[in-house]
Coordinates of C-alpha atoms in Angstrom, one line a residue:
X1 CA -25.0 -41.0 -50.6
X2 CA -23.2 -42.0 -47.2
X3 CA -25.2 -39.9 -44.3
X4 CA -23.1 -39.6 -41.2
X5 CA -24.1 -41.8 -37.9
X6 CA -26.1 -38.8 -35.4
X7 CA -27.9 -37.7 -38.5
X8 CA -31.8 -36.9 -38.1
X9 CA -33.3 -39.6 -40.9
X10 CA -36.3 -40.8 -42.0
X11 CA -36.0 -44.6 -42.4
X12 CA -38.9 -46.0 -44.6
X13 CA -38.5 -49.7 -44.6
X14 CA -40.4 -53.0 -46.1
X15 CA -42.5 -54.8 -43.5
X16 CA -43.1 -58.7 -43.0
X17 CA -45.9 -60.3 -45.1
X18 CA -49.1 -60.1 -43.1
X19 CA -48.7 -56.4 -41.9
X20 CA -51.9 -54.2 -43.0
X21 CA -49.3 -51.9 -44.9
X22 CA -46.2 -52.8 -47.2
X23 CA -44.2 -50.1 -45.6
X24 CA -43.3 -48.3 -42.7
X25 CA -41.1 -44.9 -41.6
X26 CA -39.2 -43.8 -38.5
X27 CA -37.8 -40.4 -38.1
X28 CA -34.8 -40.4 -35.5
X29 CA -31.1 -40.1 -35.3
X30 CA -28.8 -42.7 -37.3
X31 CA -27.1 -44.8 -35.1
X32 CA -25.6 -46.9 -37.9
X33 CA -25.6 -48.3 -41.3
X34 CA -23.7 -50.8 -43.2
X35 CA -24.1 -53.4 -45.9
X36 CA -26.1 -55.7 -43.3
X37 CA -28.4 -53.3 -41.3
X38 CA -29.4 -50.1 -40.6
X39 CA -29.9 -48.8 -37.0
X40 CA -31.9 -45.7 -35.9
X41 CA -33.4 -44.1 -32.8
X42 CA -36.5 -43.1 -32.9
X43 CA -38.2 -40.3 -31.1
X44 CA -39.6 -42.2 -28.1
X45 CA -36.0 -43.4 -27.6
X46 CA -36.3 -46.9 -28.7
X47 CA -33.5 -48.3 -31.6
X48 CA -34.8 -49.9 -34.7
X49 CA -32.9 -51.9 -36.5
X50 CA -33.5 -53.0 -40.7
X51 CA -32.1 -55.3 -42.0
X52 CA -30.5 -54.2 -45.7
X53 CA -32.4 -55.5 -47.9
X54 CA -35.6 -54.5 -46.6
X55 CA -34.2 -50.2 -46.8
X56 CA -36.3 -48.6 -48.9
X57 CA -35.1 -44.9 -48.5
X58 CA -32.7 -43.0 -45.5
X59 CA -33.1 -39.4 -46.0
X60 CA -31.4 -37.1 -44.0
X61 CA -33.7 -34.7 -42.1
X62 CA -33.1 -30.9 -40.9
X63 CA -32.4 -30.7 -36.9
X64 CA -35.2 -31.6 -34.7
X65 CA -36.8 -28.4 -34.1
X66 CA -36.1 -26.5 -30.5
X67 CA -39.6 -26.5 -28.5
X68 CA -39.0 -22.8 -26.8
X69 CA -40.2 -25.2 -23.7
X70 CA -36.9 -27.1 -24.3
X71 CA -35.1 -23.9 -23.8
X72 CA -36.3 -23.0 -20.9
X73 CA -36.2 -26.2 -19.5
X74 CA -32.4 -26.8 -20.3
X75 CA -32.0 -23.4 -19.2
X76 CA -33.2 -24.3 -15.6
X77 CA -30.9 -26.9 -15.4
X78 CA -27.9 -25.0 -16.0
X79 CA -28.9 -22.5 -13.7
X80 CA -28.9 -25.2 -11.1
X81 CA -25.5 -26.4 -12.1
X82 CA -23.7 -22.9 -12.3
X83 CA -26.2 -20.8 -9.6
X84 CA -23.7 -18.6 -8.2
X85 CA -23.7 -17.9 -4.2
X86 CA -27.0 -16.6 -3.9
X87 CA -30.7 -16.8 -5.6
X88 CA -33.5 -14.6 -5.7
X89 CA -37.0 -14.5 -7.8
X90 CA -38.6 -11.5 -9.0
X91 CA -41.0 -11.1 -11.3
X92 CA -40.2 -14.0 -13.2
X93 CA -36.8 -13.6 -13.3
X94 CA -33.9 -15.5 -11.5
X95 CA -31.5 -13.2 -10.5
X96 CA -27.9 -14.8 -9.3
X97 CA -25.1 -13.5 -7.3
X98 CA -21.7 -14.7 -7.5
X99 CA -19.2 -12.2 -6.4
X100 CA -18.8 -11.2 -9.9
X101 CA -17.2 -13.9 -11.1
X102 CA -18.7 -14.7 -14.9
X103 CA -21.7 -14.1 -16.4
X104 CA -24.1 -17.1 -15.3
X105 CA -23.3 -16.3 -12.0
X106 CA -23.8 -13.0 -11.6
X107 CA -26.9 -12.4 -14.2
X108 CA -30.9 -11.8 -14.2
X109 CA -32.3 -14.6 -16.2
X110 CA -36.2 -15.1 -17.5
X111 CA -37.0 -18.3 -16.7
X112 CA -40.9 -18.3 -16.0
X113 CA -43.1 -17.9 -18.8
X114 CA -44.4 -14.2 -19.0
X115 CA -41.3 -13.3 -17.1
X116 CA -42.3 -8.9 -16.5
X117 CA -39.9 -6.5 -18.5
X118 CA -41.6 -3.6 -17.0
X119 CA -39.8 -0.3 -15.8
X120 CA -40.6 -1.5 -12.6
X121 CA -38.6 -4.8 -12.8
X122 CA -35.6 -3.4 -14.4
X123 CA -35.4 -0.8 -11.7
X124 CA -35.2 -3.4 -9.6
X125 CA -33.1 -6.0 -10.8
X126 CA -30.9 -2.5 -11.0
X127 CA -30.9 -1.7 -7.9
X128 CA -30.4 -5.4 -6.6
X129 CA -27.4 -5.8 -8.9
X130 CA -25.8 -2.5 -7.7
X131 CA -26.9 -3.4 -3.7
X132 CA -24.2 -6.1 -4.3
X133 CA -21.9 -3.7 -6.0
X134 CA -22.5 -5.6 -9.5
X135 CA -23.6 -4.1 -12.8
X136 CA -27.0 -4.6 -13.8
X137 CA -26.9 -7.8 -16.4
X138 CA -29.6 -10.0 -18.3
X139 CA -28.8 -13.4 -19.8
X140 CA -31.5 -13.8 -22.9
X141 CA -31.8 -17.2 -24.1
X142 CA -33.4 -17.4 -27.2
X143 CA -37.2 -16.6 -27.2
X144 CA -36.9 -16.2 -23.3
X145 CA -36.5 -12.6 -23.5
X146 CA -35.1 -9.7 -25.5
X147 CA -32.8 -6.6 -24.3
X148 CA -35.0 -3.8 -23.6
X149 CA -35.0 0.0 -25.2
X150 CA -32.2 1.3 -23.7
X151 CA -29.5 -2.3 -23.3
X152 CA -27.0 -3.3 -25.3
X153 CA -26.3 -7.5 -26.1
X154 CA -23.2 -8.1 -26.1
X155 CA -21.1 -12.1 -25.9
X156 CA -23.6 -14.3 -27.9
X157 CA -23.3 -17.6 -26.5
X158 CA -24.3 -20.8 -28.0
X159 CA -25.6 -23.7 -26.1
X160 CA -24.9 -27.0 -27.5
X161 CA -26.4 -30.3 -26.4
X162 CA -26.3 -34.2 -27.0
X163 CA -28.1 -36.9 -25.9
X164 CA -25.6 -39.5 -24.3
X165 CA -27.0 -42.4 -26.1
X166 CA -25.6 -40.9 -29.5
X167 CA -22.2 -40.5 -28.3
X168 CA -19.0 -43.0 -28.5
X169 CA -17.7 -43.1 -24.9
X170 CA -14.4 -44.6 -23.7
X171 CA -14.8 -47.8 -22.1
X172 CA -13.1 -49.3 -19.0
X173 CA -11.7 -47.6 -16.4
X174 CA -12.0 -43.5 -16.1
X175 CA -8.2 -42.2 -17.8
X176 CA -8.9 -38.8 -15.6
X177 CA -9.5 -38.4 -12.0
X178 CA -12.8 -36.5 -10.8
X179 CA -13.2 -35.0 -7.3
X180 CA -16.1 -34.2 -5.5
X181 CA -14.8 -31.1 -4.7
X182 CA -12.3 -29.2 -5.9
X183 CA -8.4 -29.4 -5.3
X184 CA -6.0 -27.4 -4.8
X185 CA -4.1 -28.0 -8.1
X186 CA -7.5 -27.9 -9.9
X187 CA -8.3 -24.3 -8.4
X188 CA -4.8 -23.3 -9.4
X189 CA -5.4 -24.5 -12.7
X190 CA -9.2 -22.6 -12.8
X191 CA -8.3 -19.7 -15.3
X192 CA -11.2 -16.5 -15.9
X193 CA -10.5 -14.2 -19.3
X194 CA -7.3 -15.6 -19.5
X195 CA -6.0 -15.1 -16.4
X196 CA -5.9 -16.8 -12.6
X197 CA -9.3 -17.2 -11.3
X198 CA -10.3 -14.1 -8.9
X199 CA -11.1 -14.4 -5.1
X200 CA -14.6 -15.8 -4.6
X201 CA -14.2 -18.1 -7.5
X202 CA -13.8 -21.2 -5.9
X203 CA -17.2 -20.7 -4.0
X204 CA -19.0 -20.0 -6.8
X205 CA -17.2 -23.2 -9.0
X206 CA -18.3 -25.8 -6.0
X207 CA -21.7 -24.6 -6.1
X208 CA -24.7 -26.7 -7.2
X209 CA -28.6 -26.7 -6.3
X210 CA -30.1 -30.5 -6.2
X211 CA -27.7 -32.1 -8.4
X212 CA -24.0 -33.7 -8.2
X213 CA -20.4 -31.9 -9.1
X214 CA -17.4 -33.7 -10.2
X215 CA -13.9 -31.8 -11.0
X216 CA -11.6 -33.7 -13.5
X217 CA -8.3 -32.8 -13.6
X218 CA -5.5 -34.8 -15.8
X219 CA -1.8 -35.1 -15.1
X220 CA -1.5 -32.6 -11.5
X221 CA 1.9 -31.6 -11.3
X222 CA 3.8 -29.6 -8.4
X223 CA 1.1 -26.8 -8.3
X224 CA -1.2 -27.0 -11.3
X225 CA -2.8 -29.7 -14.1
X226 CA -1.9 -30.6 -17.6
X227 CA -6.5 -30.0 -18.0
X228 CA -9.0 -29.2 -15.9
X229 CA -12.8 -30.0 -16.4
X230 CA -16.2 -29.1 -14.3
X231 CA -19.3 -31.5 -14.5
X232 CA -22.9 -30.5 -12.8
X233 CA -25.6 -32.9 -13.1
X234 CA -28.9 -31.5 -12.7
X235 CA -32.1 -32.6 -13.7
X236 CA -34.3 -30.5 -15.6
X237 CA -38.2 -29.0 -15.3
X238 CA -39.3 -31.5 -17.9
X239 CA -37.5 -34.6 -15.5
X240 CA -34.8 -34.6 -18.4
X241 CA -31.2 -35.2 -16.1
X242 CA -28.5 -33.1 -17.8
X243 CA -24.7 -33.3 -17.0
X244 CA -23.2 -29.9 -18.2
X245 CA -19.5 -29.3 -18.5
X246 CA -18.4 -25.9 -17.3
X247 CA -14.8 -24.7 -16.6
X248 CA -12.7 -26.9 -19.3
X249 CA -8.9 -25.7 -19.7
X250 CA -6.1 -27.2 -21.2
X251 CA -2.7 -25.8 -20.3
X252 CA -0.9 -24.2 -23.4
X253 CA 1.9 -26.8 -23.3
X254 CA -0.5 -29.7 -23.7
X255 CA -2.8 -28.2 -26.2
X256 CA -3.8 -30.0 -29.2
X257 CA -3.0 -33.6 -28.2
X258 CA -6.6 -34.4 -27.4
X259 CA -6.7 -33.9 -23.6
X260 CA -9.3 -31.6 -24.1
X261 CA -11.1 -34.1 -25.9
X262 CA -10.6 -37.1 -23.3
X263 CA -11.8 -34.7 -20.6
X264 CA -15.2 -33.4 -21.7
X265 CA -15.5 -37.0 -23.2
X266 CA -14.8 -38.8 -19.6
X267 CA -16.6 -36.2 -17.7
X268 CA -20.1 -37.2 -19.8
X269 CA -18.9 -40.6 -18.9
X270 CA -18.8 -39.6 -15.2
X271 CA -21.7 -37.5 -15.6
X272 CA -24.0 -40.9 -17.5
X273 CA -22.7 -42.8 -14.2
X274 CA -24.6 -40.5 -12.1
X275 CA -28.1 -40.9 -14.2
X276 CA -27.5 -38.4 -16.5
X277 CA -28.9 -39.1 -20.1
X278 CA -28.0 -35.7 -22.0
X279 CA -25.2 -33.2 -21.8
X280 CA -24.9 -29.8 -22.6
X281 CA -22.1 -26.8 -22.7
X282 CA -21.5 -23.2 -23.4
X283 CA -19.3 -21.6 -26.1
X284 CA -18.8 -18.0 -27.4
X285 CA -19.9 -18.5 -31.4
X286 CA -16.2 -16.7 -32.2
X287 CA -14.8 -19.7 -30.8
X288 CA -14.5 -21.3 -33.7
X289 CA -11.8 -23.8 -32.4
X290 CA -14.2 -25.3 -29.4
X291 CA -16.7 -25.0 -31.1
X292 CA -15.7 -27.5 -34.1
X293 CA -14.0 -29.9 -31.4
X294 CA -17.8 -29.9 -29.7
X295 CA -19.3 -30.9 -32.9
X296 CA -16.4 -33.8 -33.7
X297 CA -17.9 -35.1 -30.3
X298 CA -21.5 -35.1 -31.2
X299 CA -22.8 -31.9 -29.9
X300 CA -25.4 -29.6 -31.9
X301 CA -26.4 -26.3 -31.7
X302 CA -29.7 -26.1 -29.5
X303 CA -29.7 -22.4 -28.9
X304 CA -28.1 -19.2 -27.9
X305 CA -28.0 -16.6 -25.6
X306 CA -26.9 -13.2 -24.9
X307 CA -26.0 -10.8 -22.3
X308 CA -27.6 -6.9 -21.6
X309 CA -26.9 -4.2 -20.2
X310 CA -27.7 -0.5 -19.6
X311 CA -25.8 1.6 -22.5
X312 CA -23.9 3.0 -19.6
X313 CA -22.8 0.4 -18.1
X314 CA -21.1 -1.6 -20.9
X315 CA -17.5 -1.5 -21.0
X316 CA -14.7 -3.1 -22.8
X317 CA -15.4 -7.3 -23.0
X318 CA -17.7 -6.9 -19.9
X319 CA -17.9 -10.5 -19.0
X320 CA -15.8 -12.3 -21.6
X321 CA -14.3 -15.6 -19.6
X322 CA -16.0 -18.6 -18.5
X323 CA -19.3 -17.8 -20.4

């Protein structure tokens, strides 16, 4: 049986005469295997490499389970690389404020452990939301928090990550040009459910807390790009430094010739540069498109999350757009 390279294995191999036991195992992700060697990474990062005729057994493992720690943790990060305009804490909860533009931005999310869902709270996080003339709206990662009586879920997200390491990068120089801050052509080419991003969105897009942006853009033309790409690096609660691509579009005449590929590939690249050593992004689980192009590049499924909201205040794809 051939098991794909990023595989989780368990790689049980014959050790040197003199060893106290005959054979060893090491349970990490397959970094490669042909008719000379066999190469894994283990858990505490390090790569072990067997020769062939010392294999005893490679058996492909189940995912590495999801600590809800690692959740929250990741969570945090991307917070800090999409936090919207303003910030507040309550209760718990990080509430963020982006002149309405998407859902991250503009969205109460649970990231302290024990994070209150009391009537009190909500009431609050109500009457902040509406203050700003916003609907009241809870992102709910998994096992971070669930909607309460009375809220509806709605656009299930799914949160896909990769360690760096385990990916096949480009090499040489970058084949996209990244900005510190966003041009002109790349805010013209910055598109929100489909259409041209709203007033307010280009604050929201260069905002970052304790981290680096970078804006790739390939092939600007008169007034617009051929793709456009967002990168935040941030590091994480757990000292993990994440680079998370937000904002990816590829204009309809240059779909499926791989530039959305090369970008979100290059922009890890940029993103490793800056002392990043995982990446993550968001996708709508009915993207089934994106989705299957994230997992050609490496990326798994870490977790999900939803939005809420108060029965009476959902309306017709409430959010929808740049997740």
């Amino acid at each position: 049986m051939t098991v794909p390279v990023g595989t989780r294995v368990m790689l049980r191999y014959r050790l040197p005469p003199g060893h106290t036991h005959p054979m060893t195992d090491v349970i990490g992700e397959l970094v490669s295997a042909d008719a000379d060697a066999v190469s894994v990474r283990g858990r505490d990062g390090a790569l072990v490499q067997v020769a062939a005729e010392r294999v005893v057994a490679l058996k492909p493992l189940g995912p590495k389970p999801i600590r809800t720690s690692e959740i929250r943790s990741l969570e945090a990060a991307a917070a800090d690389g999409w936090p919207g305009v303003e910030r507040q804490w309550l209760d718990g909860w990080q509430l963020r404020f982006g002149h309405g533009f998407t859902g991250r931005a503009n969205s109460a999310i649970p990231l302290e452990p024990g994070a209150s869902m009391t009537a009190e709270t909500l009431t609050q996080i109500i009457d902040r939301y509406a203050a700003r003339g916003l609907p009241p709206t809870l992102s709910l990662p998994d096992r971070l928090g669930s909607a309460p009586a009375g809220w509806r879920t709605y656009n299930e997200t799914a949160v896909m990550a990769a360690d760096i390491s385990n990916l096949v990068l480009r090499e040489g120089e970058s084949a996209i040009n990244v900005t510190a801050q966003p041009t002109e052509e790349w805010l013209t080419s910055l598109r929100y459910q489909g259409r041209e991003a709203p007033e307010g969105a280009a604050e929201v897009a260069s905002a970052i807390r304790g981290g680096t942006l970078g804006f790739g853009m390939i092939g600007a033309r008169s007034s617009s790009a051929a793709a456009v790409g967002r990168a935040a690096v941030t590091t994480a609660p757990d000292g993990r430094c994440w680079v998370g691509l937000t904002s990816l579009w590829v204009s309809p005449e240059h779909r499926r010739n791989g530039l959305g590929t090369l970008m979100c590939g290059e922009l890890v690249r940029w993103g490793r540069g800056h002392g990043a050593t995982h990446a993550y992004l968001q996708v709508a689980v009915d993207n089934t498109e994106a989705v299957a192009l994230y997992r050609d590049l490496g990326f798994v499924d870490h977790h999900h999350y939803r939005y809420a909201r108060p029965e009476n205040a959902i309306g017709p794809n409430p959010v929808g757009g740049i997740r």
